[in-house]
Short mmCIF file of C-alpha atoms in Angstrom, two decimals:
data_model
loop_
_atom_site.label_atom_id
_atom_site.label_comp_id
_atom_site.label_asym_id
_atom_site.label_seq_id
_atom_site.Cartn_x
_atom_site.Cartn_y
_atom_site.Cartn_z
CA MET B 10 -95.71 -118.76 -115.57
CA LEU B 11 -99.26 -120.13 -115.55
CA ALA B 12 -101.23 -120.04 -112.31
CA GLY B 13 -101.14 -123.27 -110.34
CA ILE B 14 -97.93 -124.54 -111.92
CA ALA B 15 -95.24 -123.98 -109.36
CA ASN B 16 -92.29 -125.83 -110.84
CA THR B 17 -92.51 -125.58 -114.61
CA ASP B 18 -92.39 -122.27 -116.46
CA VAL B 19 -94.65 -122.04 -119.52
CA THR B 20 -94.15 -119.48 -122.29
CA LEU B 21 -96.60 -119.10 -125.17
CA ASP B 22 -94.91 -117.72 -128.29
CA ARG B 23 -97.88 -116.86 -130.50
CA ASP B 24 -95.71 -115.43 -133.29
CA ALA B 25 -93.77 -118.71 -133.63
CA HIS B 26 -96.84 -120.89 -132.78
CA THR B 27 -94.74 -122.52 -130.06
CA ILE B 28 -95.33 -123.61 -126.47
CA ILE B 29 -92.10 -123.54 -124.46
CA LEU B 30 -91.78 -125.22 -121.08
CA THR B 31 -88.69 -125.01 -118.87
CA ARG B 32 -87.88 -126.72 -115.62
CA MET B 33 -84.78 -127.29 -113.51
CA LEU B 34 -84.36 -130.94 -112.52
CA ALA B 35 -82.24 -132.23 -109.66
CA ALA B 36 -80.45 -134.85 -111.77
CA PRO B 37 -77.70 -134.92 -114.40
CA CYS B 38 -78.58 -134.89 -118.12
CA GLU B 39 -77.78 -138.59 -118.56
CA GLN B 40 -80.33 -139.56 -115.93
CA VAL B 41 -83.00 -137.22 -117.32
CA PHE B 42 -82.41 -138.49 -120.86
CA GLU B 43 -82.78 -142.07 -119.61
CA ALA B 44 -86.02 -141.16 -117.81
CA TRP B 45 -87.32 -139.60 -121.05
CA THR B 46 -86.38 -142.48 -123.37
CA ARG B 47 -86.75 -145.80 -121.49
CA PRO B 48 -90.23 -147.37 -121.20
CA GLU B 49 -89.75 -148.48 -117.60
CA HIS B 50 -89.26 -144.83 -116.65
CA VAL B 51 -91.68 -143.07 -119.04
CA THR B 52 -94.46 -145.37 -117.77
CA CYS B 53 -94.01 -143.88 -114.30
CA TRP B 54 -94.32 -140.17 -115.08
CA TRP B 55 -95.90 -139.45 -118.50
CA ASP B 56 -99.60 -139.27 -117.53
CA PRO B 57 -100.42 -135.78 -116.17
CA SER B 58 -102.66 -137.41 -113.52
CA GLY B 59 -99.62 -139.17 -112.07
CA GLU B 60 -100.98 -142.66 -112.86
CA PRO B 61 -98.66 -145.14 -114.60
CA LEU B 62 -99.25 -145.63 -118.30
CA ALA B 63 -101.24 -148.66 -119.41
CA GLU B 64 -98.83 -149.17 -122.33
CA CYS B 65 -95.49 -147.69 -123.31
CA GLU B 66 -93.59 -148.64 -126.45
CA ILE B 67 -90.37 -146.93 -127.54
CA ASP B 68 -88.23 -147.66 -130.61
CA LEU B 69 -85.47 -145.15 -129.86
CA ARG B 70 -83.87 -144.48 -133.24
CA PRO B 71 -84.41 -141.85 -135.94
CA GLY B 72 -87.57 -142.99 -137.73
CA GLY B 73 -88.53 -145.19 -134.78
CA ALA B 74 -91.99 -144.89 -133.28
CA PHE B 75 -93.30 -144.42 -129.75
CA ARG B 76 -96.73 -145.05 -128.30
CA PHE B 77 -97.92 -144.09 -124.82
CA VAL B 78 -101.42 -145.08 -123.65
CA ASN B 79 -103.00 -143.62 -120.52
CA GLN B 80 -105.01 -145.87 -118.18
CA HIS B 81 -108.18 -143.76 -117.96
CA PRO B 82 -110.33 -143.90 -119.90
CA PRO B 83 -108.95 -147.26 -121.08
CA GLY B 84 -107.37 -147.11 -124.55
CA VAL B 85 -108.75 -143.65 -125.34
CA HIS B 86 -105.81 -141.30 -124.74
CA GLN B 87 -102.81 -142.27 -126.83
CA PHE B 88 -99.73 -140.24 -127.65
CA VAL B 89 -97.96 -141.61 -130.72
CA GLY B 90 -95.13 -140.23 -132.78
CA ILE B 91 -91.89 -140.71 -134.64
CA TYR B 92 -88.40 -139.85 -133.43
CA ARG B 93 -86.57 -137.51 -135.83
CA GLU B 94 -83.29 -136.74 -134.03
CA ILE B 95 -81.61 -138.39 -131.07
CA ALA B 96 -78.41 -136.98 -129.56
CA PRO B 97 -77.95 -138.44 -126.06
CA PRO B 98 -77.96 -137.01 -123.50
CA HIS B 99 -78.80 -133.49 -124.65
CA HIS B 100 -81.29 -133.48 -127.50
CA LEU B 101 -84.36 -135.35 -128.71
CA VAL B 102 -86.71 -134.35 -131.55
CA PHE B 103 -89.96 -136.08 -132.40
CA GLU B 104 -93.09 -135.52 -134.47
CA ALA B 105 -96.48 -136.15 -132.88
CA MET B 106 -100.03 -134.86 -133.28
CA GLY B 107 -99.01 -132.65 -136.20
CA ALA B 108 -96.34 -130.83 -134.19
CA ILE B 109 -92.59 -131.05 -133.61
CA GLY B 110 -91.40 -131.63 -130.05
CA ARG B 111 -87.86 -130.62 -129.12
CA ILE B 112 -86.37 -131.76 -125.83
CA ILE B 113 -83.19 -129.91 -124.84
CA LEU B 114 -81.21 -130.89 -121.76
CA ASP B 115 -78.50 -128.53 -120.50
CA GLU B 116 -76.18 -129.65 -117.67
CA MET B 117 -75.87 -127.10 -114.89
CA GLY B 118 -73.67 -128.28 -112.02
CA GLY B 119 -75.15 -131.77 -111.68
CA ARG B 120 -78.64 -130.51 -112.37
CA THR B 121 -80.44 -130.28 -115.71
CA LEU B 122 -82.24 -127.37 -117.29
CA LEU B 123 -84.97 -129.04 -119.35
CA THR B 124 -86.54 -127.11 -122.21
CA VAL B 125 -89.49 -128.57 -124.11
CA ARG B 126 -90.49 -126.78 -127.30
CA ILE B 127 -93.80 -127.77 -128.89
CA GLU B 128 -93.73 -126.25 -132.37
CA CYS B 129 -97.34 -126.31 -133.55
CA GLY B 130 -96.71 -125.17 -137.14
CA SER B 131 -99.73 -122.89 -137.48
CA ALA B 132 -101.79 -120.40 -135.48
CA GLU B 133 -104.82 -122.68 -135.80
CA ARG B 134 -103.02 -125.75 -134.38
CA PHE B 135 -101.43 -123.59 -131.65
CA GLU B 136 -104.90 -122.43 -130.53
CA GLN B 137 -106.22 -126.02 -130.70
CA TYR B 138 -103.38 -127.18 -128.46
CA LEU B 139 -104.14 -124.44 -125.96
CA ALA B 140 -107.86 -125.33 -126.00
CA MET B 141 -106.91 -128.98 -125.33
CA GLY B 142 -104.77 -127.89 -122.34
CA ILE B 143 -101.49 -129.16 -123.82
CA ASP B 144 -99.60 -126.37 -122.02
CA SER B 145 -100.90 -127.11 -118.52
CA GLY B 146 -101.00 -130.91 -119.05
CA THR B 147 -97.40 -130.97 -120.23
CA ALA B 148 -96.40 -128.80 -117.27
CA ARG B 149 -97.98 -131.35 -114.88
CA THR B 150 -96.20 -134.13 -116.75
CA LEU B 151 -92.86 -132.36 -116.29
CA ASP B 152 -93.63 -131.95 -112.59
CA ASN B 153 -94.10 -135.76 -112.53
CA LEU B 154 -90.78 -136.18 -114.34
CA GLY B 155 -89.08 -134.01 -111.72
CA ALA B 156 -90.43 -136.21 -108.93
CA HIS B 157 -89.44 -139.36 -110.85
CA VAL B 158 -85.80 -138.38 -111.45
CA THR B 159 -85.52 -137.41 -107.79
CA ALA B 160 -86.89 -140.83 -106.81
CA MET B 161 -84.48 -142.53 -109.23
CA ALA B 162 -81.61 -141.21 -107.10
CA GLN B 163 -83.16 -142.35 -103.80
CA PRO B 164 -82.39 -146.11 -103.93
CA ALA B 165 -78.65 -145.42 -103.86
CA ALA B 166 -79.04 -143.26 -100.78
CA SER B 167 -81.39 -145.66 -98.99
CA ALA B 168 -79.15 -148.68 -99.72
CA ARG B 169 -76.51 -147.41 -97.29
CA PRO B 170 -76.72 -149.08 -93.87
CA ALA B 171 -78.09 -146.86 -91.15
CA ALA B 172 -75.88 -146.15 -88.14
CA SER B 173 -76.85 -148.50 -85.32
CA GLY B 174 -76.11 -146.00 -82.60
CA THR B 175 -74.57 -148.74 -80.44
CA GLY B 176 -70.99 -147.72 -81.04
CA GLU B 177 -70.12 -151.00 -82.77
#
């Protein structure tokens, strides 16, 4: 685990040129998959800074594109790619920035073990990704996702009427 990242484990597999991130989320797979694939949710958690995205476009189908644009600096940081495989609610594969991203969601008693594999394809690209801070930035993003899926469950709990304490 990298220093300063309390909730997401990061493994660097130099032989396979792969960055692997794992995190346990307090939500079922269906909810995590929805948070990962619907613009109204991705907008809330994708930016490592915790700010909402300026733009979020998702065409969720094999061959469909996505585009996420951070707010600061305006229009500069974009993450664009193409979905390759979609198997709700357990598997998502996309191509972006010259790498393959694999999202694997495993149900574990109402919680979800999330594994993100960033397959860089070469030692050179792997080292470039590390120099760019993709490992630590993605870990912060997954921490944001964890907070978001927890918040997604809150409205149901807060919608219940509070006890008045008057005995009525």
